[in-house]
Coordinates of C-alpha atoms in Angstrom, one line a residue:
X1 CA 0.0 0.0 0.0
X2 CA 0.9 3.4 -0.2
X3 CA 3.1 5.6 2.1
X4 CA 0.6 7.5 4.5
X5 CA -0.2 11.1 3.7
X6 CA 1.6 13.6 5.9
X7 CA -0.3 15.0 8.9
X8 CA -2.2 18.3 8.9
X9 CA -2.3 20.5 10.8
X10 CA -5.9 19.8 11.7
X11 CA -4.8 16.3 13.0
X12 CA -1.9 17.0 14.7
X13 CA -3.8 19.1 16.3
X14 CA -6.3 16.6 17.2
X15 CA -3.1 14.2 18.6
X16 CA -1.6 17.0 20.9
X17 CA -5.2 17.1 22.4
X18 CA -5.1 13.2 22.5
X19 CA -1.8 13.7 24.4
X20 CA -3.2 16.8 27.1
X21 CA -6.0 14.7 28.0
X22 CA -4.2 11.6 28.8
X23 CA -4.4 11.2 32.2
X24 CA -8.6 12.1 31.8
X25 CA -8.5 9.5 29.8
X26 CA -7.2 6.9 32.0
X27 CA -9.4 8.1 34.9
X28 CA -12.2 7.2 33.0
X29 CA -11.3 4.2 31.7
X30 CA -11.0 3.0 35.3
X31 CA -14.2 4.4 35.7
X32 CA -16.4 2.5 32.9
X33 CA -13.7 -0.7 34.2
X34 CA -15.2 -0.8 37.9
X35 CA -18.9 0.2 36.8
X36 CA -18.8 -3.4 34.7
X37 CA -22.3 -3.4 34.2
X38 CA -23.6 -6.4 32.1
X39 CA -25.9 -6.2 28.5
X40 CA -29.1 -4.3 29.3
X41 CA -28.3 -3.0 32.2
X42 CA -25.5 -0.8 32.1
X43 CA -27.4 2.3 33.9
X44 CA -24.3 3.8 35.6
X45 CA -22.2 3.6 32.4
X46 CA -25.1 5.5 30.5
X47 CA -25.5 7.8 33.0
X48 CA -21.6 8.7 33.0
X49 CA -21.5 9.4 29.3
X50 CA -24.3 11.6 28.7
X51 CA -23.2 13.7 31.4
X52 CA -19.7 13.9 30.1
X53 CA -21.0 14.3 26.6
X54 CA -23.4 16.9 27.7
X55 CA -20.1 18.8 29.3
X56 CA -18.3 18.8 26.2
X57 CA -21.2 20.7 24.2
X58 CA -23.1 17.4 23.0
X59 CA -26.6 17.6 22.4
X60 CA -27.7 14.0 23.7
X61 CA -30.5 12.2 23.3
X62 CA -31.2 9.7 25.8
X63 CA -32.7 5.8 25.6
X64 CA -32.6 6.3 22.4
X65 CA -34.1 3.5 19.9
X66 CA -36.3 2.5 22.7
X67 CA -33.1 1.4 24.6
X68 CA -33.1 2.8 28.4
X69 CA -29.1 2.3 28.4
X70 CA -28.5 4.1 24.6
X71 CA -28.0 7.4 23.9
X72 CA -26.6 9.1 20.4
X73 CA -25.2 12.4 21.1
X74 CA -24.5 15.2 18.2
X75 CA -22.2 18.0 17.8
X76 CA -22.1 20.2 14.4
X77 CA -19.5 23.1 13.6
X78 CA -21.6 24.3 10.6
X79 CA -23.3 22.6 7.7
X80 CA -20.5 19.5 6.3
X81 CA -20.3 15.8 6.2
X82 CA -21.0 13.9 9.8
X83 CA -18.8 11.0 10.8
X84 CA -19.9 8.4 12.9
X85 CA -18.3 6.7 15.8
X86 CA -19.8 5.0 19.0
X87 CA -18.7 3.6 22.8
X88 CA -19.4 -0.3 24.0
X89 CA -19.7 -0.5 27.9
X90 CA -21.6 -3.7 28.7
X91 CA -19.1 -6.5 31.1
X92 CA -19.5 -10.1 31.0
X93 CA -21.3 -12.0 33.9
X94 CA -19.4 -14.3 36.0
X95 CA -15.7 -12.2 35.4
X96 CA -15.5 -10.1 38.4
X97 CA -11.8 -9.0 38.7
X98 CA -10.2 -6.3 39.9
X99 CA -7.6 -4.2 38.5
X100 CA -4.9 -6.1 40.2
X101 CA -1.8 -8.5 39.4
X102 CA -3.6 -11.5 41.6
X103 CA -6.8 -13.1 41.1
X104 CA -9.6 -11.1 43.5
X105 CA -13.1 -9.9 42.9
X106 CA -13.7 -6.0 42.7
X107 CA -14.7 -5.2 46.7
X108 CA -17.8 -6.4 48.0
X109 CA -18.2 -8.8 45.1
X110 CA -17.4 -12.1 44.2
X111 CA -16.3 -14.1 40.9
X112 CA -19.5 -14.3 39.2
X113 CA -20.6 -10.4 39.1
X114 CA -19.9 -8.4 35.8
X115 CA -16.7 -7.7 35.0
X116 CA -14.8 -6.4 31.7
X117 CA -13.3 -9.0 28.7
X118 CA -12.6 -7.7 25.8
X119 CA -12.8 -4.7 27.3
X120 CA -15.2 -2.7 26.9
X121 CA -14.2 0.0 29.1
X122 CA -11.1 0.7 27.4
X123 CA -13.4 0.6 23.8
X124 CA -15.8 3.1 24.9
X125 CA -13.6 5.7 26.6
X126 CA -11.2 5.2 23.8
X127 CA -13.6 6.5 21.0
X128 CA -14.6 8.9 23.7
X129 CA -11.0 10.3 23.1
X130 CA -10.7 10.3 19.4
X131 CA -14.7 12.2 19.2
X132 CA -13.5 14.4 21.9
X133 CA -9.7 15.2 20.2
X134 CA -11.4 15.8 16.5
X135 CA -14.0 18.3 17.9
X136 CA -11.3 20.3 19.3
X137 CA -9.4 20.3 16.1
X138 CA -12.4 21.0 14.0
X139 CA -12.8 24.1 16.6
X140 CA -9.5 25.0 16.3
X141 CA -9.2 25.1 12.3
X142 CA -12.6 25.8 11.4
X143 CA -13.3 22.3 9.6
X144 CA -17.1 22.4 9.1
X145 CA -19.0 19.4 9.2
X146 CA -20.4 17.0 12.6
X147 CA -19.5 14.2 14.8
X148 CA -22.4 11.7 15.5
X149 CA -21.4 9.5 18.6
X150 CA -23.9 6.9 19.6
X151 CA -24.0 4.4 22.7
X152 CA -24.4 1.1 22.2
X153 CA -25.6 -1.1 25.1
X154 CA -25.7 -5.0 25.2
X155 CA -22.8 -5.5 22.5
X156 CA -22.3 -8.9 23.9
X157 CA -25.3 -10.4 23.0
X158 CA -25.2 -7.9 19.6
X159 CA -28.3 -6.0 21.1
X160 CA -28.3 -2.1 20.2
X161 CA -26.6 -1.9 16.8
X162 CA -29.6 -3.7 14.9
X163 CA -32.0 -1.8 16.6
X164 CA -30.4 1.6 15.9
X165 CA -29.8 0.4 12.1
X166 CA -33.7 -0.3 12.0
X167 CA -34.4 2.8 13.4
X168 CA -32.0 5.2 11.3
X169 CA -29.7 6.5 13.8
X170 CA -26.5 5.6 10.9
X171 CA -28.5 7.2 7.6
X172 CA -27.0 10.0 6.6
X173 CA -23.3 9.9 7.9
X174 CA -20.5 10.3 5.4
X175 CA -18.7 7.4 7.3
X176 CA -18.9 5.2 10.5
X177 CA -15.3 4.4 12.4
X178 CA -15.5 1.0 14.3
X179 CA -13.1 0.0 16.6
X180 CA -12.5 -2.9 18.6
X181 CA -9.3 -4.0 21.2
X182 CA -7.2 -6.9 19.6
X183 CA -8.8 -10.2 20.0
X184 CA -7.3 -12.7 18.1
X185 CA -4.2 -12.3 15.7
X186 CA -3.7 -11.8 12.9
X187 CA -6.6 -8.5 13.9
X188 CA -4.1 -7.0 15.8
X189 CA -3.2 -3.5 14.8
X190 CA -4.5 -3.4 11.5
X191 CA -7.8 -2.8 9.8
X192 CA -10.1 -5.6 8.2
X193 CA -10.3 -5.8 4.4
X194 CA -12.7 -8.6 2.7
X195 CA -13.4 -10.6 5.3
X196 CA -15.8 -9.1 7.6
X197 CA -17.7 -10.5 10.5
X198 CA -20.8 -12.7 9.9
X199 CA -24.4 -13.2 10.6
X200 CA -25.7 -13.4 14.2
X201 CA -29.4 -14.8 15.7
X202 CA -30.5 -14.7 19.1
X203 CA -33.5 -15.2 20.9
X204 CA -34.8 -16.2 24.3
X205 CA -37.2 -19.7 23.9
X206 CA -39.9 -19.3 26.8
X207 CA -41.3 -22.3 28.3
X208 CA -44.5 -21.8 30.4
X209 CA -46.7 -24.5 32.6
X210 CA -49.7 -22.8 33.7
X211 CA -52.0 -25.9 33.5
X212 CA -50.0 -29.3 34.8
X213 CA -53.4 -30.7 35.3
X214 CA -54.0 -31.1 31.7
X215 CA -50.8 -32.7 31.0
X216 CA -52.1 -36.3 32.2
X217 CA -54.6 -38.0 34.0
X218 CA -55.0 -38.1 38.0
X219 CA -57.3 -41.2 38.0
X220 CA -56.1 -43.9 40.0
X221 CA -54.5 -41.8 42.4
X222 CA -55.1 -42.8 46.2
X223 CA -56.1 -39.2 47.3
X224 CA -57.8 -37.1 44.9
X225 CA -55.3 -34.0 43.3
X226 CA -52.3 -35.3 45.7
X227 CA -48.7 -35.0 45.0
X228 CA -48.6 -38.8 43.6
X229 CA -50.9 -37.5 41.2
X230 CA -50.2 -37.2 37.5
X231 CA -49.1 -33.7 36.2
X232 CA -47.0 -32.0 33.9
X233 CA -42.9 -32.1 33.9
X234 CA -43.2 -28.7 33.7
X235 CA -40.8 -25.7 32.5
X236 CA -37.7 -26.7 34.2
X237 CA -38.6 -30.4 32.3
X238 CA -38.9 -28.4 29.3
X239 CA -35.5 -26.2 29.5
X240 CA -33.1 -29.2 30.1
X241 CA -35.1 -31.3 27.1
X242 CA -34.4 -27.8 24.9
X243 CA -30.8 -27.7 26.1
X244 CA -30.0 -31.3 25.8
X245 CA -31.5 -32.0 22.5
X246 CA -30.1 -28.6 20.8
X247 CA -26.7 -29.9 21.9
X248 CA -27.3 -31.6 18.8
X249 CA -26.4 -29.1 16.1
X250 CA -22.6 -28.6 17.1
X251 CA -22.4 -31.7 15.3
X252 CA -24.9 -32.2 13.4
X253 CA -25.2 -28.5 11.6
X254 CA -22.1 -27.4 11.8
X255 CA -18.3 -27.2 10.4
X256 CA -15.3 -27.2 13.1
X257 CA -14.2 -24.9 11.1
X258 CA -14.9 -21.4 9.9
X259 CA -16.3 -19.5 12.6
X260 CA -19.4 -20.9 13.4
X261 CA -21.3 -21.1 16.9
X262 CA -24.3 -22.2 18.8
X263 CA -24.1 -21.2 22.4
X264 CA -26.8 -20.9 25.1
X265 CA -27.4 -19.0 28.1
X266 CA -29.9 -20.0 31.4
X267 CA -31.6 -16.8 31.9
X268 CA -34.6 -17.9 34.3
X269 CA -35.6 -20.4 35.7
X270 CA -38.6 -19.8 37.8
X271 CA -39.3 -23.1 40.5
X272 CA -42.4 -23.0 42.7
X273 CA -41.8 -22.4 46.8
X274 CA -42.3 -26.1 47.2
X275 CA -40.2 -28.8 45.3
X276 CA -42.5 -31.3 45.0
X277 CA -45.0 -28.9 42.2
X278 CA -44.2 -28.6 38.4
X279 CA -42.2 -25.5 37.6
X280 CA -44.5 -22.6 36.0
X281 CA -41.5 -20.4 33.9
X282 CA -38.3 -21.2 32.3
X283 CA -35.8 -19.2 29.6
X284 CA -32.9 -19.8 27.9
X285 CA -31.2 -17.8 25.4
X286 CA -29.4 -19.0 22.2
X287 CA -26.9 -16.9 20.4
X288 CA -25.8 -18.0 16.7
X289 CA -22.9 -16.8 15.2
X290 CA -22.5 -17.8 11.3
X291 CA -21.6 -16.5 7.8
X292 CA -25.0 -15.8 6.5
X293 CA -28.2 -15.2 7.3
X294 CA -29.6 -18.0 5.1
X295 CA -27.4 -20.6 7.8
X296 CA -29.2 -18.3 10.9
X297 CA -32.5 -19.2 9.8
X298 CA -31.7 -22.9 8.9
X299 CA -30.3 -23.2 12.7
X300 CA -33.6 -21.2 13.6
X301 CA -35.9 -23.4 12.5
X302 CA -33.9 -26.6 14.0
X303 CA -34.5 -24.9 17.3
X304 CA -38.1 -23.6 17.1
X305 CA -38.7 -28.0 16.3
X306 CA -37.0 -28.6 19.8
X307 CA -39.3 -25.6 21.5
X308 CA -42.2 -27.5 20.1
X309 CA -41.0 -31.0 21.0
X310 CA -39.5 -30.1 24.4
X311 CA -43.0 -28.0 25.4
X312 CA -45.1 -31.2 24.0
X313 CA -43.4 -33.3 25.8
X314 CA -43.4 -31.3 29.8
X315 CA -47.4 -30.2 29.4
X316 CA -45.6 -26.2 28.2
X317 CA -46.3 -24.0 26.0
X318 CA -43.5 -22.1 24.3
X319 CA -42.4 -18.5 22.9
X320 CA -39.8 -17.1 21.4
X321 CA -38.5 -13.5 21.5
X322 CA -35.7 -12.0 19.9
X323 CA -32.5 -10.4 21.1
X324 CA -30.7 -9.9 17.7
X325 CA -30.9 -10.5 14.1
X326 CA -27.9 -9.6 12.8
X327 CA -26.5 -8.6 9.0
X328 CA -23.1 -10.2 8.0
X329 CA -20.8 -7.4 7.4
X330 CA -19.8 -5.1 4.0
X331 CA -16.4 -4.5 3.5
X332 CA -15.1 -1.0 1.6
X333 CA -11.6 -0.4 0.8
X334 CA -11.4 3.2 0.7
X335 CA -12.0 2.8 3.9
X336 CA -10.1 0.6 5.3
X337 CA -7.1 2.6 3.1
X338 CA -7.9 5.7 5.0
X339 CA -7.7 4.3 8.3
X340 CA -4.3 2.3 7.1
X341 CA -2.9 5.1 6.5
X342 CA -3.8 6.7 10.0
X343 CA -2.5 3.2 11.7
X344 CA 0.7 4.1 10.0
X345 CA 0.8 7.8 11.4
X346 CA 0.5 7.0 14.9
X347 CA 2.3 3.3 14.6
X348 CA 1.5 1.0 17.6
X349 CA 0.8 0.9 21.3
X350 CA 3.9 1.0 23.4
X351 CA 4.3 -0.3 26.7
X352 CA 6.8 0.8 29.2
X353 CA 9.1 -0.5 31.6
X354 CA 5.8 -0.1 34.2
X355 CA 3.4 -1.7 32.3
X356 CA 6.0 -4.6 31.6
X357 CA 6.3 -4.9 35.8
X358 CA 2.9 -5.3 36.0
X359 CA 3.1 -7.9 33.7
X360 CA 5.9 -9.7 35.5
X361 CA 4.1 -9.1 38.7
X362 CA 1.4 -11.6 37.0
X363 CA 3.5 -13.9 36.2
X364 CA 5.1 -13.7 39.5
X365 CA 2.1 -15.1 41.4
X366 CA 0.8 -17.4 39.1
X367 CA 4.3 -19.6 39.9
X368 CA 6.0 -18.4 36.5
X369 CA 9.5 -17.0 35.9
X370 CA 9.0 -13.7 34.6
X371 CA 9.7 -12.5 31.5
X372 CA 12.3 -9.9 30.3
X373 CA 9.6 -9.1 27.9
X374 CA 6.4 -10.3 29.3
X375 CA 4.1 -9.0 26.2
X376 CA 3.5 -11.0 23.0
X377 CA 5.8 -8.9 19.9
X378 CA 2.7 -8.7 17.8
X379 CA 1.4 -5.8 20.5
X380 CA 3.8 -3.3 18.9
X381 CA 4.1 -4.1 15.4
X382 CA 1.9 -3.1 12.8
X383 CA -0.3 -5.6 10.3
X384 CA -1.1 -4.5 6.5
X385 CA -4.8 -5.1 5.8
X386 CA -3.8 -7.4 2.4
X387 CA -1.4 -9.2 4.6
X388 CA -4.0 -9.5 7.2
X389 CA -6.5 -11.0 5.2
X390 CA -4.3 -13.7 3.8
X391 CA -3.6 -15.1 7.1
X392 CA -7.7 -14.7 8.2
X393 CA -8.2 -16.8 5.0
X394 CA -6.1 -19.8 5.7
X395 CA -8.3 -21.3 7.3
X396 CA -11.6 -20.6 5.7
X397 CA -13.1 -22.3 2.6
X398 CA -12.8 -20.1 -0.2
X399 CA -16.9 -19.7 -0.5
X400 CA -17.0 -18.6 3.0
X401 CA -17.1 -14.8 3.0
X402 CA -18.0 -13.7 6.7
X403 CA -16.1 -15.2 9.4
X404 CA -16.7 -14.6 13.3
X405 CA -18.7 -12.4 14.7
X406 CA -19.3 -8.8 16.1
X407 CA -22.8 -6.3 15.7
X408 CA -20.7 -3.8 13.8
X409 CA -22.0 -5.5 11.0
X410 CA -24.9 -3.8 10.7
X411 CA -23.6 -0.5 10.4
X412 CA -21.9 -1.3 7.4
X413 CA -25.3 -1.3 5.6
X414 CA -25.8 2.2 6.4
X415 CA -22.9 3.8 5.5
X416 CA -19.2 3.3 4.1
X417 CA -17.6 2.0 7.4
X418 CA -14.1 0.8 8.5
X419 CA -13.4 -2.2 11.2
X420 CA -9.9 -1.9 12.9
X421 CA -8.1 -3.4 16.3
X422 CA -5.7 -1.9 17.8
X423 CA -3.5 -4.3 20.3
X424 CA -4.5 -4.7 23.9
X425 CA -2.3 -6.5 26.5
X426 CA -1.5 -10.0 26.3
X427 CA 0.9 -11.8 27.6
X428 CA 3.5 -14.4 25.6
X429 CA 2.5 -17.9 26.5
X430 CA 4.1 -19.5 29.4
X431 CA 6.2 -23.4 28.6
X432 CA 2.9 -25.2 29.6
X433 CA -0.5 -24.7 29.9
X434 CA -2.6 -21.3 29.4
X435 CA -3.3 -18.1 31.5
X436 CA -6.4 -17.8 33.1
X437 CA -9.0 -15.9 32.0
X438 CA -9.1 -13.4 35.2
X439 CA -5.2 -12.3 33.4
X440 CA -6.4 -10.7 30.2
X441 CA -9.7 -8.8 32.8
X442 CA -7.5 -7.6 34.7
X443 CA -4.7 -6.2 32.4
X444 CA -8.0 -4.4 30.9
X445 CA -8.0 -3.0 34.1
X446 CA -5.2 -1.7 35.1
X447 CA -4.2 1.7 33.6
X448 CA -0.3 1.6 33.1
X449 CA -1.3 -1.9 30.9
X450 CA -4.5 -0.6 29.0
X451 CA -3.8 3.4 28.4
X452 CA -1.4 2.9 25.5
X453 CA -4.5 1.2 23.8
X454 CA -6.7 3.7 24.6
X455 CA -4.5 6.3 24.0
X456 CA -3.7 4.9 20.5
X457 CA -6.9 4.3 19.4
X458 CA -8.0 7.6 20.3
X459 CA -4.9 8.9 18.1
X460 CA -6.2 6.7 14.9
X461 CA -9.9 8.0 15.2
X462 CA -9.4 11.1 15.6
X463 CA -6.9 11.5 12.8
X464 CA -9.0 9.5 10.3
X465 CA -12.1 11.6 11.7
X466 CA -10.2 14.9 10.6
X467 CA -8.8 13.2 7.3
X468 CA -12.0 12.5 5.8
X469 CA -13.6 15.6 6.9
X470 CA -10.6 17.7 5.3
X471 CA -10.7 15.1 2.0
X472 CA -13.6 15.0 0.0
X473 CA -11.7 13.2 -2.4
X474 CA -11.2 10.3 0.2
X475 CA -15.0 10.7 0.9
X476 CA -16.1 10.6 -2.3
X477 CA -14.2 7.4 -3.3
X478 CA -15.6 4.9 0.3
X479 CA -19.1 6.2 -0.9
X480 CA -18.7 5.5 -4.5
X481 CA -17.4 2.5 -3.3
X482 CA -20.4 1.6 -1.2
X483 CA -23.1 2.7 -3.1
X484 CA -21.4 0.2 -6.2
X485 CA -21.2 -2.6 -3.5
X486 CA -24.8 -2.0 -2.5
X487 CA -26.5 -1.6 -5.8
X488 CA -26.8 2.1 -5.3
X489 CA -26.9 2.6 -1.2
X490 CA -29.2 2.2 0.6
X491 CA -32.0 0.4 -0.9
X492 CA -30.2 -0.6 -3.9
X493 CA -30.4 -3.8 -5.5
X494 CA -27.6 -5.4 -3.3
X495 CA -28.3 -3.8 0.0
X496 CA -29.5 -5.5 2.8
X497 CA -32.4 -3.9 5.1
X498 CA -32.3 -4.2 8.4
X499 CA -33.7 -7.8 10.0
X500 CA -35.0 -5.9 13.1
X501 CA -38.7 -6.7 13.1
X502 CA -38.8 -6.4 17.5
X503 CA -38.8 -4.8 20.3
X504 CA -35.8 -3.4 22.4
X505 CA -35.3 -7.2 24.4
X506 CA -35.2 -5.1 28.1
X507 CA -37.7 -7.0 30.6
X508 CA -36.1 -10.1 30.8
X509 CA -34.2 -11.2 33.6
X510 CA -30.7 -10.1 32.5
X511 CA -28.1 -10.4 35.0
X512 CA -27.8 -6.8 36.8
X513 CA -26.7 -5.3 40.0
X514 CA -29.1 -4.7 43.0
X515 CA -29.5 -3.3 46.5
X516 CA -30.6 -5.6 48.7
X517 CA -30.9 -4.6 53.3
X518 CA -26.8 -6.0 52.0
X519 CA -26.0 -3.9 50.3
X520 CA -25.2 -3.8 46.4
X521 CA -25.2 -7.5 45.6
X522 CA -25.4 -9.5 42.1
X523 CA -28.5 -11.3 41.7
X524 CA -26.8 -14.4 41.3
X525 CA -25.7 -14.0 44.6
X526 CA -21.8 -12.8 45.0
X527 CA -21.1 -10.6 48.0
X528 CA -18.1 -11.4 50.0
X529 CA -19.9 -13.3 53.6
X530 CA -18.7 -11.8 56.2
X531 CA -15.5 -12.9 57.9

């Protein structure tokens, strides 16, 4: 590819500001970090951004899309082209960590509260940066045009994006900048090219028993309607014959290969006060991750059979109500050139001679020798897109054009969009065996390990923000590009509409934080018991 473009003034600018808010930066990364509040219910994290955005001169709209944890905040310097980015800030249930070198819950909770994994802290407050830095350079130079910053709750379960894409929030933008911490190499500081991620379902299946006594017959029994009587199974019945028999499709449906998933999640399951009557309410959630959309519904359709069979069989009925439908994603190379070429500018997180105790500190009390250089070299080197795309492809089949998944997806419909990953922590494998999950949390956690990828990811959005506003050339060419890769944008003879055909998925029993005569507890229980 070619050599970057020099910096303008406009985005050096917008790196100096990057650079004098730094230590902001960390402190509310830390912030969104101890919050970790999980899909749906990330009301703290909500709250915190809108007032922040509000204090920087964003008008915000709050709950928006019918969402009571989204917001989509605006800011224009004058009639111009808008550019789109957006902040993650849901945790993952059952990874409570604190930011610390040894395995401990944050205080007053235990292992299975919320707690940050990719992380989403350090996502959010890192486009937080890069809005913030190009609004000050646009100020500063008089670059007309907006910023268009929306919150997106529930990423984990790809909630908000489809909803917000059904709903309009991305029409009209001249581009969208997604970007995600470093998950998986080679998508480590570098920006995707053809392969984008795929098609994602999910739904919660509802089993209800509200009339055992019609399940079977009670005559014979030695004392009219008593507990030896015949009933129903019930719901629970019903959730385990779901779960068992869906097991099923990992082998049946799909490939070991290629990026597909089935996974499922108990939400609910609702037992009467005394053990010897049939559960009345059970729920489990499925979430599909695949290439297309034709593969969702064929996986869809296998599951709504076992809803039917598994109510039939324990006296239920059933339901099922969506979380996500999901579009795989739309590549555009002017894009992803664009963004290259800001990757380049800035080069790659650094980490220090603090950051690389920290590490050893790790290593130090999980029984290792420590490392000279604790961090993986990939962390601070930089990946071409081409080069990038080669390796994703090894191990795909050649017809497969989607591959993992992520909810960015749907943006990508809506507007000429760029995915890139920008390296996160990680430490180089140790002789035997694997890390622990609880390492990579908390290294999300900690600021001297997790502020160089905030702070350069902050740096690349903010100078490809300012690029494309100053270049209509580059502008013109990612919307040429998707309105030919579309069939003429949106609504064209290629594009995709939005599958969202529901309702925001927020009155289930989603894992979430409460107050309790306790204190603030998780409601799969987790305080610390008293000593």
């Amino acid at each position: 590819m070619k050599n970057p473009m020099p910096l303008s003034n406009a985005q050096s600018s917008a790196l100096a500001v990057v650079d004098s808010r730094q230590a902001e930066l960390s402190d509310w990364c830390a912030t969104i970090f101890n919050f970790a509040e999980p899909a749906w219910r990330e009301y703290r994290s909500a709250e915190w951004y809108v007032k922040r955005l509000r204090a920087e001169g964003f008008s915000v709209e709050e709950g928006s899309g019918g969402m009571p944890t989204a917001f989509c905040a605006e800011w224009s310097n004058g009639a111009g082209p808008v550019i789109g980015m957006y902040a993650e800030y849901d945790a993952v249930p059952g990874n409570c960590q604190a930011a610390s070198t040894r395995r401990e819950p944050r205080e007053g909770l235990g292992f299975q509260a919320g707690g940050h994994t990719d992380p989403h802290s350090g996502l959010g407050i890192a486009t937080l940066g890069g809005l913030l830095a190009a609004k000050a350079a646009m100020e500063k130079h008089g670059i007309k045009g907006g910023l268009r910053y929306t919150g997106e709750p529930a990423e984990k379960v790809r909630g908000s994006k489809p909803i917000h894409a059904a709903k309009g929030y991305y029409d009209g933008l001249a581009a969208m900048l997604s970007f995600h911490p470093f998950y998986m190499l080679p998508m480590c500081n570098t920006v995707r090219w053809d392969t984008h991620c795929g098609a994602a379902y999910a739904m919660v299946y509802r089993f209800i028993c509200d009339a055992p006594e019609g399940w079977g017959s009670s005559d014979g029994a030695p004392i009219p309607q008593s507990h030896s009587a015949v009933r129903a199974p019930g719901a629970n019945d019903a959730l385990m014959t779901m779960y068992q028999s869906s097991k099923a499709l990992r082998e049946a449906m799909l490939p070991h290969q290629g990026g597909w998933s089935v996974s499922e999640a108990i939400l609910t399951a609702g037992q009467a006060t005394a053990d010897n009557l049939p559960a009345g309410l059970a729920e489990i959630q499925y979430m599909m991750r695949v290439p297309t959309v034709a593969m969702a519904e064929q996986i869809t359709a296998v599951l709504d059979r076992n809803a039917a069979a598994s109510a039939a069989m324990t006296g239920c009925r059933w339901e099922r109500h969506w979380v996500s439908k999901s579009r795989p994603g739309l590549a555009n190379h002017a894009m992803a050139n664009v963004v290259w070429g800001a990757l380049q500018q800035v080069g790659a997180p650094v980490w220090d001679e603090a950051a690389k105790g920290v590490a050893r500190d790790i290593q130090r009390n999980l029984g290792m020798v420590p490392m000279e250089e604790p961090f993986i070299n990939a962390l601070t080197q930089l990946v071409e897109p081409q080069q990038a795309e080669a390796i994703l492809r090894r191990d795909l089949p050649p017809s497969q054009l989607n591959s993992t998944s992520d909810d960015y997806t749907d943006m990508t419909w809506h507007t000429p969009t760029a995915r890139f990953y920008i390296a996160r922590p990680a430490l180089k494998a140790p002789e035997t065996g694997a890390y622990p999950p609880w390492v990579m949390n908390a290294l999300g956690g900690i600021p001297a390990t997790i502020d160089p990828m905030v702070q350069t990811a902050a740096k690349v959005l903010a100078c490809v923000a300012i690029r494309l506003l100053e270049d209509e050339g580059a502008r013109d060419a990612a919307m040429e590009e998707f309105q030919t890769r579309t069939g003429g944008g949106i609504g064209g003879t290629t594009w995709q509409p939005p599958l969202c055909d529901y309702d925001p998925p927020i009155h289930f029993r989603w894992p979430e934080y409460i107050n309790t005569p306790r204190g603030q507890d998780w409601w799969i229980p987790s305080a610390v018991p008293d000593a």
